[in-house]
Amino acid sequence: MASGPGSESSGPVPDDHVIVLFGATGDLARRKLLPGLFHLAKAGLLPARYRIVGSAPSQAALSDDAFRERAREAAAEFGRSKPEGPEWQKFEEALTFGAADPDDPEPLLSAVRKAEQAVGGEPRRLFHLAVPPMAFASVIEMLGATGLAENARVIVEKPFGTDLPSAQALNATIHSVFDESRIFRIDHFLGKESVDNILALRFANGLFEPIWNRDHISHVQIDVPEKIGIEGRAQFFEGTGTFRDMIVTHLFQLMGFIAMEPPTELVAKSLRDEKEKVFQSMRHLDPAQVVRGQYEGYRDEPGVDPRSDTETFIALRVELDNWRWAGVPFFLRSGKSLGEGRHVVTLGFREPALRMFPQPAQGGSEAARNNELVIDFDDPGRIATHFLVKEPGPAMRLEEAGMVFDYGDSFNSMYALEGYERLILDAMLGDQSLFTRSDGIERLWESSAPLLANPLPVEPYAPGSWGPKSIDRLIAPYRWSLPHRR
Ligand code: BG6
């Protein structure tokens, strides 16, 4: 691996590649993948020689020029790097298109052959399956049957299955073509800077790791409310719901990083071993410890069943049966059409053994006495601690105080990578640290089985609220850190 010429980055640059984007005409490619690939190019992080082949079924086929135009519009609308100047021209020249149907992959094969000739030598192949889950198997089978899978890695989008049997079947299909070392099950949350920062915070400091356990922490919250609704994705959402869309995919994965034991090394095998151990220790979910919600008005959205029981909100209590976390509940919450869009992890600390001090002054509640460490994943992210101090004056009166570290104030994040950018780069480099392993995802579905089999009915909540009222009972005697905590 060499450093890119004129590179603004200091990281490694991948070997020469032909990247094939299945679903190149879709929403994910437009919002994230095409703008993200250009940002990587601009940051000097794409290989010295590369080509990007867009693909889609023949009825959505584009000419090379039309694909370039679409990519330009996508980068203009959604990218941090605007499509202009010599960098854009070079990127644009690397884009071509090849349609593929399961029974007619020829246009794609020919586009890949041309791209490989243009790159020269023996470039690696990277396939990104940005297609609906039901299309995963047929694309994988086509890659196997045509020989395209040789010398290739594959990025598979979420959701990875909808339950244990479907995840096992999907793993079996993929493993019949790719061995595990070439499979990258993507979860863009794990590409967020702040996830790496959890590792840094925990394992680079003597300050936090000694207290990161059941002796000092009373409970943990992983809270990802979203302000947006389903944004016209009724068809996807009706068949998926928030548990599969957000919890299995994103929040459980975050929990893995927060709860893991120290890895022996910061390498993919150790990190993934420790994360999978967390999932192994996860108790099967108890449907009585889950609140499923649906925002009022969801059933009137175009394409939604007027009697739909799909949850647009979920809050749940998760227990980990291991030595570090036994008895410490993890509360996870996510939902659409809530009061704010945030990404927050809160660790609540146990109270001191003796209560020598009077209650905090006005407005102070019992819960506010607890110390908290709050990790905010919003880009660029921040970390805050909350504790009690004495208010100046003759009386011993306590008030809440905080210390905040803000990424945006402390570092120039111009060349920071977004989740997808970071993970596509890692896949090109062959680094699986931030990708989900087959046993991990299967174990998560296994633990989820009781909830999937017996979900309680959805409870309504008002758009703009924080979910159904019963979430306060779920978390008692603690309380949700949001929306109170800034
Ligand atoms: C996606 C989900 O994976 O993540 C969406 O399908 C959700 O429903 C999105 O809105 C949230 O991602 P982010 O990074 O915007 O919080």
Short mmCIF file of C-alpha atoms and ligand atoms in Angstrom, two decimals:
data_model
loop_
_atom_site.label_atom_id
_atom_site.label_comp_id
_atom_site.label_asym_id
_atom_site.label_seq_id
_atom_site.Cartn_x
_atom_site.Cartn_y
_atom_site.Cartn_z
CA MET A 1 0.00 0.00 0.00
CA ALA A 2 1.37 3.38 -0.94
CA SER A 3 0.49 6.91 0.06
CA GLY A 4 -1.60 8.64 -2.59
CA PRO A 5 0.12 11.33 -4.63
CA GLY A 6 -0.82 14.78 -3.39
CA SER A 7 -2.77 13.08 -0.64
CA GLU A 8 -4.32 15.24 2.07
CA SER A 9 -4.69 12.12 4.19
CA SER A 10 -2.13 10.36 6.27
CA GLY A 11 -3.80 6.95 6.15
CA PRO A 12 -3.04 3.96 3.95
CA VAL A 13 -4.24 3.94 0.34
CA PRO A 14 -5.73 0.72 -1.06
CA ASP A 15 -4.46 -1.41 -3.92
CA ASP A 16 -5.82 -0.69 -7.41
CA HIS A 17 -9.53 -1.50 -7.62
CA VAL A 18 -12.58 -1.90 -9.80
CA ILE A 19 -15.56 -1.06 -7.63
CA VAL A 20 -18.98 -2.24 -8.78
CA LEU A 21 -21.97 -0.49 -7.30
CA PHE A 22 -25.14 -2.57 -7.54
CA GLY A 23 -28.13 -0.31 -6.97
CA ALA A 24 -26.24 2.56 -8.58
CA THR A 25 -29.47 4.32 -9.56
CA GLY A 26 -30.98 3.99 -6.07
CA ASP A 27 -31.35 6.31 -3.11
CA LEU A 28 -28.39 5.08 -1.07
CA ALA A 29 -26.03 5.50 -4.01
CA ARG A 30 -27.34 9.02 -4.58
CA ARG A 31 -27.30 10.21 -0.97
CA LYS A 32 -24.23 8.46 0.37
CA LEU A 33 -22.19 6.21 -1.89
CA LEU A 34 -21.45 8.35 -4.95
CA PRO A 35 -20.82 11.56 -2.95
CA GLY A 36 -18.80 9.49 -0.47
CA LEU A 37 -16.62 7.90 -3.15
CA PHE A 38 -15.87 11.33 -4.55
CA HIS A 39 -14.98 12.61 -1.09
CA LEU A 40 -12.57 9.68 -0.72
CA ALA A 41 -11.06 10.54 -4.11
CA LYS A 42 -10.64 14.15 -3.08
CA ALA A 43 -9.06 13.20 0.22
CA GLY A 44 -6.50 11.11 -1.69
CA LEU A 45 -7.85 7.86 -0.26
CA LEU A 46 -8.96 6.04 -3.40
CA PRO A 47 -6.34 3.82 -5.07
CA ALA A 48 -3.85 5.33 -7.50
CA ARG A 49 -5.73 3.55 -10.31
CA TYR A 50 -9.42 2.72 -10.03
CA ARG A 51 -12.70 2.49 -11.94
CA ILE A 52 -16.25 2.58 -10.58
CA VAL A 53 -18.86 0.62 -12.52
CA GLY A 54 -22.47 1.44 -11.72
CA SER A 55 -24.97 -1.37 -12.17
CA ALA A 56 -28.74 -1.87 -12.04
CA PRO A 57 -31.29 -4.15 -13.72
CA SER A 58 -31.62 -3.52 -17.46
CA GLN A 59 -34.92 -1.63 -17.12
CA ALA A 60 -33.02 1.05 -15.13
CA ALA A 61 -29.86 0.96 -17.29
CA LEU A 62 -27.98 4.21 -17.91
CA SER A 63 -25.38 5.23 -20.45
CA ASP A 64 -21.94 6.07 -19.04
CA ASP A 65 -22.65 9.75 -19.58
CA ALA A 66 -26.04 9.61 -17.88
CA PHE A 67 -24.44 7.81 -14.91
CA ARG A 68 -21.74 10.50 -14.68
CA GLU A 69 -24.40 13.19 -14.77
CA ARG A 70 -26.36 11.44 -12.02
CA ALA A 71 -23.21 11.15 -9.91
CA ARG A 72 -22.48 14.85 -10.41
CA GLU A 73 -25.99 15.80 -9.29
CA ALA A 74 -25.68 13.51 -6.28
CA ALA A 75 -22.35 15.00 -5.22
CA ALA A 76 -23.70 18.53 -5.73
CA GLU A 77 -26.77 17.85 -3.63
CA PHE A 78 -25.44 15.60 -0.88
CA GLY A 79 -21.64 15.74 -0.95
CA ARG A 80 -19.28 17.69 1.25
CA SER A 81 -16.87 17.83 -1.70
CA LYS A 82 -18.48 19.73 -4.53
CA PRO A 83 -18.15 18.22 -8.05
CA GLU A 84 -15.81 20.67 -9.68
CA GLY A 85 -12.22 21.17 -10.76
CA PRO A 86 -9.67 18.62 -11.97
CA GLU A 87 -10.46 16.21 -9.11
CA TRP A 88 -14.05 15.90 -10.28
CA GLN A 89 -12.98 15.48 -13.88
CA LYS A 90 -10.64 12.63 -12.95
CA PHE A 91 -13.33 11.00 -10.81
CA GLU A 92 -15.95 11.35 -13.49
CA GLU A 93 -13.70 9.72 -16.09
CA ALA A 94 -13.47 6.68 -13.81
CA LEU A 95 -17.27 6.13 -13.86
CA THR A 96 -18.94 3.71 -16.29
CA PHE A 97 -22.18 1.73 -16.27
CA GLY A 98 -23.05 -1.92 -16.94
CA ALA A 99 -26.57 -3.28 -16.46
CA ALA A 100 -27.06 -6.78 -15.03
CA ASP A 101 -30.06 -9.08 -14.83
CA PRO A 102 -29.76 -12.52 -13.26
CA ASP A 103 -30.24 -14.13 -16.70
CA ASP A 104 -28.24 -11.51 -18.61
CA PRO A 105 -25.12 -10.25 -16.86
CA GLU A 106 -23.28 -9.60 -20.15
CA PRO A 107 -23.37 -5.75 -20.13
CA LEU A 108 -21.89 -5.75 -16.61
CA LEU A 109 -19.26 -8.35 -17.51
CA SER A 110 -18.17 -6.30 -20.47
CA ALA A 111 -18.07 -3.07 -18.40
CA VAL A 112 -15.95 -4.79 -15.73
CA ARG A 113 -13.55 -6.20 -18.38
CA LYS A 114 -13.12 -2.72 -19.88
CA ALA A 115 -12.63 -1.15 -16.45
CA GLU A 116 -9.99 -3.73 -15.57
CA GLN A 117 -8.13 -3.10 -18.80
CA ALA A 118 -8.23 0.63 -18.12
CA VAL A 119 -6.80 0.12 -14.63
CA GLY A 120 -4.19 -2.36 -15.89
CA GLY A 121 -2.51 -5.21 -14.02
CA GLU A 122 -4.75 -7.29 -11.76
CA PRO A 123 -6.93 -4.89 -9.83
CA ARG A 124 -9.01 -6.12 -6.91
CA ARG A 125 -12.77 -6.19 -7.31
CA LEU A 126 -15.11 -4.74 -4.71
CA PHE A 127 -18.85 -5.28 -5.09
CA HIS A 128 -21.20 -3.10 -3.08
CA LEU A 129 -24.71 -4.57 -2.86
CA ALA A 130 -26.77 -1.41 -2.34
CA VAL A 131 -29.91 -3.31 -3.36
CA PRO A 132 -33.04 -4.41 -1.48
CA PRO A 133 -32.39 -7.48 0.72
CA MET A 134 -34.53 -9.72 -1.48
CA ALA A 135 -32.07 -9.14 -4.34
CA PHE A 136 -28.92 -10.09 -2.33
CA ALA A 137 -29.05 -13.80 -3.13
CA SER A 138 -29.52 -13.45 -6.89
CA VAL A 139 -26.65 -10.94 -7.19
CA ILE A 140 -24.34 -13.19 -5.14
CA GLU A 141 -25.27 -16.21 -7.25
CA MET A 142 -24.59 -14.22 -10.42
CA LEU A 143 -21.17 -13.15 -9.10
CA GLY A 144 -20.34 -16.79 -8.41
CA ALA A 145 -21.65 -18.13 -11.73
CA THR A 146 -19.87 -15.54 -13.89
CA GLY A 147 -16.49 -15.76 -12.13
CA LEU A 148 -16.72 -12.11 -11.08
CA ALA A 149 -16.35 -13.23 -7.47
CA GLU A 150 -12.69 -14.15 -8.07
CA ASN A 151 -10.20 -11.78 -6.47
CA ALA A 152 -13.16 -9.90 -5.03
CA ARG A 153 -14.63 -8.65 -1.78
CA VAL A 154 -18.29 -7.94 -1.23
CA ILE A 155 -20.06 -5.30 0.87
CA VAL A 156 -23.55 -6.40 1.88
CA GLU A 157 -26.06 -3.80 2.98
CA LYS A 158 -28.47 -4.13 5.88
CA PRO A 159 -30.84 -5.43 7.10
CA PHE A 160 -29.04 -8.77 7.11
CA GLY A 161 -32.02 -11.12 7.31
CA THR A 162 -35.25 -10.54 9.16
CA ASP A 163 -34.88 -13.37 11.70
CA LEU A 164 -32.55 -16.27 12.48
CA PRO A 165 -33.59 -18.65 9.66
CA SER A 166 -33.41 -15.94 6.99
CA ALA A 167 -29.99 -14.74 8.22
CA GLN A 168 -28.71 -18.33 8.25
CA ALA A 169 -30.00 -18.87 4.71
CA LEU A 170 -28.40 -15.64 3.51
CA ASN A 171 -25.10 -16.53 5.16
CA ALA A 172 -25.21 -19.95 3.49
CA THR A 173 -25.80 -18.37 0.06
CA ILE A 174 -22.98 -15.86 0.49
CA HIS A 175 -20.59 -18.47 1.90
CA SER A 176 -21.19 -20.67 -1.13
CA VAL A 177 -19.46 -17.95 -3.18
CA PHE A 178 -17.33 -15.87 -0.76
CA ASP A 179 -15.46 -17.03 2.31
CA GLU A 180 -16.00 -14.98 5.47
CA SER A 181 -12.72 -13.05 5.08
CA ARG A 182 -14.11 -11.44 1.89
CA ILE A 183 -17.55 -10.49 3.26
CA PHE A 184 -18.17 -7.01 4.64
CA ARG A 185 -21.63 -6.71 6.28
CA ILE A 186 -21.91 -2.97 6.53
CA ASP A 187 -23.39 -0.92 9.36
CA HIS A 188 -22.68 2.73 8.74
CA PHE A 189 -23.00 3.59 12.45
CA LEU A 190 -19.77 1.72 13.08
CA GLY A 191 -17.98 3.97 10.59
CA LYS A 192 -18.82 7.08 12.63
CA GLU A 193 -15.75 8.74 14.17
CA SER A 194 -17.22 8.52 17.64
CA VAL A 195 -17.29 4.73 17.59
CA ASP A 196 -13.53 4.63 17.16
CA ASN A 197 -13.47 7.21 19.87
CA ILE A 198 -15.19 4.83 22.29
CA LEU A 199 -12.21 2.53 21.83
CA ALA A 200 -9.83 5.44 22.40
CA LEU A 201 -11.75 6.71 25.41
CA ARG A 202 -11.94 3.30 27.04
CA PHE A 203 -8.62 1.75 26.21
CA ALA A 204 -6.19 4.68 25.84
CA ASN A 205 -7.01 6.27 29.21
CA GLY A 206 -6.40 5.07 32.73
CA LEU A 207 -9.31 7.28 33.74
CA PHE A 208 -12.34 5.45 32.36
CA GLU A 209 -11.69 1.73 31.93
CA PRO A 210 -11.31 1.00 35.67
CA ILE A 211 -14.84 2.30 36.30
CA TRP A 212 -16.41 0.83 33.13
CA ASN A 213 -18.23 -2.03 34.86
CA ARG A 214 -21.07 -3.11 37.16
CA ASP A 215 -19.24 -1.89 40.29
CA HIS A 216 -19.54 1.72 39.16
CA ILE A 217 -22.15 1.89 36.42
CA SER A 218 -25.82 1.45 37.30
CA HIS A 219 -27.28 1.49 33.78
CA VAL A 220 -26.50 2.38 30.18
CA GLN A 221 -28.68 4.14 27.59
CA ILE A 222 -28.19 3.98 23.85
CA ASP A 223 -30.57 6.51 22.45
CA VAL A 224 -31.04 7.30 18.75
CA PRO A 225 -34.25 9.29 18.32
CA GLU A 226 -34.93 10.61 14.81
CA LYS A 227 -36.91 13.68 13.90
CA ILE A 228 -37.59 12.42 10.38
CA GLY A 229 -40.54 10.18 9.57
CA ILE A 230 -40.40 7.32 7.10
CA GLU A 231 -39.65 9.76 4.25
CA GLY A 232 -41.73 7.95 1.65
CA ARG A 233 -40.13 4.56 2.40
CA ALA A 234 -43.45 2.89 3.27
CA GLN A 235 -42.73 -0.26 1.33
CA PHE A 236 -39.39 -0.83 3.03
CA PHE A 237 -40.62 0.23 6.43
CA GLU A 238 -43.82 -1.82 6.54
CA GLY A 239 -41.81 -4.99 6.05
CA THR A 240 -39.03 -3.95 8.42
CA GLY A 241 -40.02 -1.72 11.35
CA THR A 242 -37.68 0.07 13.75
CA PHE A 243 -36.48 -3.02 15.59
CA ARG A 244 -35.00 -4.57 12.45
CA ASP A 245 -34.06 -1.28 10.79
CA MET A 246 -32.28 0.35 13.71
CA ILE A 247 -31.86 -1.91 16.74
CA VAL A 248 -30.51 -5.15 15.29
CA THR A 249 -28.44 -3.28 12.77
CA HIS A 250 -27.13 -0.21 14.52
CA LEU A 251 -27.85 -0.05 18.25
CA PHE A 252 -26.89 -3.63 19.15
CA GLN A 253 -23.64 -3.06 17.29
CA LEU A 254 -22.92 0.08 19.30
CA MET A 255 -23.71 -1.88 22.45
CA GLY A 256 -21.07 -4.41 21.39
CA PHE A 257 -18.40 -1.71 21.39
CA ILE A 258 -19.53 -0.14 24.64
CA ALA A 259 -19.75 -3.43 26.49
CA MET A 260 -16.81 -5.38 25.06
CA GLU A 261 -13.81 -6.57 27.05
CA PRO A 262 -10.47 -4.99 26.12
CA PRO A 263 -9.28 -6.65 22.91
CA THR A 264 -5.75 -8.03 23.05
CA GLU A 265 -4.88 -5.95 19.97
CA LEU A 266 -6.65 -3.32 17.86
CA VAL A 267 -7.04 -5.71 14.96
CA ALA A 268 -10.14 -7.11 13.31
CA LYS A 269 -9.97 -10.59 14.82
CA SER A 270 -9.59 -9.43 18.43
CA LEU A 271 -12.15 -6.65 18.12
CA ARG A 272 -14.71 -8.90 16.49
CA ASP A 273 -14.07 -11.74 18.95
CA GLU A 274 -14.76 -9.39 21.86
CA LYS A 275 -17.86 -7.90 20.22
CA GLU A 276 -19.29 -11.33 19.45
CA LYS A 277 -18.72 -12.37 23.08
CA VAL A 278 -21.00 -9.53 24.15
CA PHE A 279 -23.69 -10.85 21.81
CA GLN A 280 -23.17 -14.36 23.17
CA SER A 281 -23.79 -13.07 26.69
CA MET A 282 -26.99 -11.26 25.69
CA ARG A 283 -30.07 -12.67 27.37
CA HIS A 284 -33.00 -13.50 25.09
CA LEU A 285 -35.22 -10.44 24.83
CA ASP A 286 -38.29 -10.38 27.04
CA PRO A 287 -41.28 -8.91 25.11
CA ALA A 288 -42.59 -7.52 28.43
CA GLN A 289 -39.45 -5.36 28.64
CA VAL A 290 -40.05 -3.81 25.25
CA VAL A 291 -42.22 -0.83 24.30
CA ARG A 292 -43.27 -0.77 20.66
CA GLY A 293 -44.73 2.50 19.41
CA GLN A 294 -46.25 3.91 16.26
CA TYR A 295 -46.56 7.63 15.57
CA GLU A 296 -50.06 8.97 15.11
CA GLY A 297 -50.65 9.45 11.40
CA TYR A 298 -48.34 6.61 10.31
CA ARG A 299 -51.28 4.51 9.12
CA ASP A 300 -52.36 7.38 6.83
CA GLU A 301 -48.98 7.54 5.07
CA PRO A 302 -49.18 6.51 1.39
CA GLY A 303 -48.43 2.81 1.02
CA VAL A 304 -49.01 1.95 4.70
CA ASP A 305 -51.62 -0.64 5.71
CA PRO A 306 -54.40 1.27 7.57
CA ARG A 307 -54.30 -1.49 10.23
CA SER A 308 -50.52 -1.71 10.32
CA ASP A 309 -48.88 -2.98 13.51
CA THR A 310 -45.39 -2.05 12.31
CA GLU A 311 -43.44 -0.20 14.99
CA THR A 312 -41.96 3.19 14.14
CA PHE A 313 -40.53 3.36 17.67
CA ILE A 314 -39.02 0.90 20.05
CA ALA A 315 -37.49 1.04 23.51
CA LEU A 316 -36.13 -2.05 25.19
CA ARG A 317 -34.20 -3.36 28.14
CA VAL A 318 -31.28 -5.63 27.37
CA GLU A 319 -29.37 -7.70 29.93
CA LEU A 320 -25.86 -9.04 29.48
CA ASP A 321 -25.03 -12.11 31.51
CA ASN A 322 -21.31 -11.67 31.95
CA TRP A 323 -18.96 -10.75 34.80
CA ARG A 324 -18.59 -7.11 33.76
CA TRP A 325 -22.26 -6.25 33.25
CA ALA A 326 -24.43 -8.70 35.22
CA GLY A 327 -27.32 -6.74 36.72
CA VAL A 328 -26.66 -3.56 34.68
CA PRO A 329 -29.58 -2.90 32.33
CA PHE A 330 -28.89 -1.47 28.89
CA PHE A 331 -31.82 0.64 27.65
CA LEU A 332 -32.03 1.12 23.89
CA ARG A 333 -34.41 3.52 22.17
CA SER A 334 -34.96 4.61 18.59
CA GLY A 335 -37.91 5.89 16.61
CA LYS A 336 -39.13 8.11 13.83
CA SER A 337 -40.96 11.45 14.16
CA LEU A 338 -39.56 12.11 17.63
CA GLY A 339 -38.69 15.41 19.28
CA GLU A 340 -35.12 15.61 18.01
CA GLY A 341 -32.59 13.70 15.96
CA ARG A 342 -29.73 12.63 18.26
CA HIS A 343 -27.21 9.82 18.71
CA VAL A 344 -26.41 9.55 22.40
CA VAL A 345 -24.91 6.97 24.73
CA THR A 346 -25.25 7.67 28.45
CA LEU A 347 -23.51 5.78 31.21
CA GLY A 348 -25.17 6.38 34.57
CA PHE A 349 -22.91 5.97 37.60
CA ARG A 350 -23.90 4.52 40.92
CA GLU A 351 -24.56 6.86 43.81
CA PRO A 352 -21.98 7.19 46.55
CA ALA A 353 -22.51 4.82 49.47
CA LEU A 354 -23.60 7.54 51.89
CA ARG A 355 -25.98 10.45 51.25
CA MET A 356 -24.45 13.25 53.26
CA PHE A 357 -25.70 16.13 51.17
CA PRO A 358 -29.11 17.77 50.91
CA GLN A 359 -31.09 17.55 47.66
CA PRO A 360 -29.94 19.78 44.77
CA ALA A 361 -31.64 23.20 44.69
CA GLN A 362 -34.72 24.14 42.65
CA GLY A 363 -35.81 21.78 39.96
CA GLY A 364 -33.28 19.14 41.04
CA SER A 365 -34.64 15.62 41.02
CA GLU A 366 -33.40 12.45 42.63
CA ALA A 367 -32.22 11.20 39.26
CA ALA A 368 -30.19 14.37 38.72
CA ARG A 369 -27.98 13.34 41.62
CA ASN A 370 -26.47 10.65 39.49
CA ASN A 371 -23.21 11.23 37.69
CA GLU A 372 -23.34 10.57 33.98
CA LEU A 373 -20.95 10.24 31.11
CA VAL A 374 -22.67 11.22 27.85
CA ILE A 375 -21.16 10.35 24.48
CA ASP A 376 -22.83 12.19 21.63
CA PHE A 377 -22.36 10.60 18.19
CA ASP A 378 -23.74 13.43 16.14
CA ASP A 379 -21.13 14.56 13.65
CA PRO A 380 -18.68 15.86 14.78
CA GLY A 381 -19.61 14.55 18.24
CA ARG A 382 -18.87 15.39 21.86
CA ILE A 383 -18.34 13.82 25.24
CA ALA A 384 -19.73 15.33 28.43
CA THR A 385 -19.60 14.39 32.08
CA HIS A 386 -22.21 15.52 34.56
CA PHE A 387 -21.53 15.78 38.25
CA LEU A 388 -22.50 17.77 41.32
CA VAL A 389 -20.61 20.75 42.72
CA LYS A 390 -21.11 23.02 45.68
CA GLU A 391 -22.87 26.28 44.92
CA PRO A 392 -20.72 29.18 46.23
CA GLY A 393 -22.07 30.56 49.51
CA PRO A 394 -22.27 29.74 53.15
CA ALA A 395 -24.69 26.80 52.79
CA MET A 396 -23.68 23.38 51.49
CA ARG A 397 -25.94 23.41 48.45
CA LEU A 398 -25.30 21.18 45.46
CA GLU A 399 -25.81 22.11 41.86
CA GLU A 400 -25.32 20.16 38.67
CA ALA A 401 -22.23 20.93 36.62
CA GLY A 402 -20.61 19.49 33.54
CA MET A 403 -17.43 19.26 31.53
CA VAL A 404 -17.67 19.02 27.78
CA PHE A 405 -15.24 17.99 25.07
CA ASP A 406 -16.49 19.04 21.66
CA TYR A 407 -14.86 17.54 18.55
CA GLY A 408 -15.88 20.48 16.40
CA ASP A 409 -14.10 22.99 18.68
CA SER A 410 -10.98 20.92 19.07
CA PHE A 411 -10.11 19.43 15.71
CA ASN A 412 -10.31 20.34 12.06
CA SER A 413 -12.64 17.72 10.70
CA MET A 414 -12.41 18.79 7.06
CA TYR A 415 -10.92 15.46 6.08
CA ALA A 416 -12.86 13.37 8.58
CA LEU A 417 -14.77 10.61 6.86
CA GLU A 418 -18.47 9.90 7.14
CA GLY A 419 -19.57 6.41 8.14
CA TYR A 420 -19.94 5.05 4.63
CA GLU A 421 -16.71 6.63 3.40
CA ARG A 422 -14.71 5.15 6.23
CA LEU A 423 -16.22 1.70 5.77
CA ILE A 424 -15.83 1.56 1.98
CA LEU A 425 -12.18 2.51 2.49
CA ASP A 426 -11.78 -0.23 5.13
CA ALA A 427 -13.35 -2.78 2.78
CA MET A 428 -10.87 -1.82 0.04
CA LEU A 429 -8.07 -2.22 2.58
CA GLY A 430 -9.48 -5.59 3.66
CA ASP A 431 -9.91 -4.45 7.28
CA GLN A 432 -12.97 -6.13 8.80
CA SER A 433 -12.71 -4.54 12.28
CA LEU A 434 -15.90 -2.50 11.88
CA PHE A 435 -17.97 -5.10 10.03
CA THR A 436 -20.34 -7.71 11.42
CA ARG A 437 -19.40 -11.36 11.42
CA SER A 438 -21.82 -14.15 10.47
CA ASP A 439 -21.94 -15.69 13.97
CA GLY A 440 -22.57 -12.23 15.49
CA ILE A 441 -25.59 -11.40 13.36
CA GLU A 442 -27.04 -14.88 13.78
CA ARG A 443 -26.69 -14.66 17.55
CA LEU A 444 -28.49 -11.29 17.58
CA TRP A 445 -31.43 -12.77 15.68
CA GLU A 446 -31.45 -15.76 18.02
CA SER A 447 -31.66 -13.46 21.09
CA SER A 448 -34.42 -11.49 19.38
CA ALA A 449 -36.58 -14.53 18.62
CA PRO A 450 -38.95 -14.23 21.65
CA LEU A 451 -39.75 -10.62 20.72
CA LEU A 452 -40.26 -11.41 17.04
CA ALA A 453 -42.56 -14.29 17.97
CA ASN A 454 -44.67 -12.40 20.54
CA PRO A 455 -44.52 -8.66 20.06
CA LEU A 456 -46.91 -6.64 22.22
CA PRO A 457 -49.20 -4.36 20.16
CA VAL A 458 -47.84 -0.97 19.16
CA GLU A 459 -48.74 2.00 21.40
CA PRO A 460 -49.50 5.34 19.71
CA TYR A 461 -47.37 8.43 20.31
CA ALA A 462 -47.64 12.00 19.15
CA PRO A 463 -45.21 13.11 16.43
CA GLY A 464 -42.60 15.37 17.99
CA SER A 465 -42.83 13.60 21.36
CA TRP A 466 -40.31 11.13 22.82
CA GLY A 467 -42.42 8.01 22.38
CA PRO A 468 -45.29 6.33 24.25
CA LYS A 469 -45.69 7.22 27.94
CA SER A 470 -44.86 3.69 29.08
CA ILE A 471 -41.17 4.18 28.28
CA ASP A 472 -40.80 5.93 31.64
CA ARG A 473 -41.97 2.77 33.40
CA LEU A 474 -39.56 0.70 31.34
CA ILE A 475 -36.53 2.63 32.53
CA ALA A 476 -37.63 3.34 36.15
CA PRO A 477 -36.05 3.95 38.65
CA TYR A 478 -33.76 5.74 36.18
CA ARG A 479 -34.90 8.24 33.61
CA TRP A 480 -34.12 8.88 29.98
CA SER A 481 -31.22 11.24 29.65
CA LEU A 482 -32.89 12.89 26.60
CA PRO A 483 -34.48 15.36 26.17
CA HIS A 484 -33.27 16.84 29.50
CA ARG A 485 -29.56 16.57 28.79
CA ARG A 486 -28.06 18.96 26.28
C1 BG6 B 1 -30.53 3.74 8.22
C2 BG6 B 1 -31.98 3.44 8.43
O1 BG6 B 1 -29.77 2.58 8.27
O2 BG6 B 1 -30.07 4.63 9.22
C3 BG6 B 1 -32.80 4.71 8.44
O3 BG6 B 1 -32.46 2.58 7.40
C4 BG6 B 1 -32.23 5.69 9.44
O4 BG6 B 1 -34.16 4.42 8.74
C5 BG6 B 1 -30.74 5.88 9.22
O5 BG6 B 1 -32.91 6.93 9.28
C6 BG6 B 1 -30.13 6.72 10.33
O6 BG6 B 1 -28.79 6.99 10.02
P1 BG6 B 1 -28.08 8.32 10.53
O7 BG6 B 1 -26.63 8.11 10.29
O8 BG6 B 1 -28.70 9.43 9.75
O9 BG6 B 1 -28.42 8.42 11.98
#
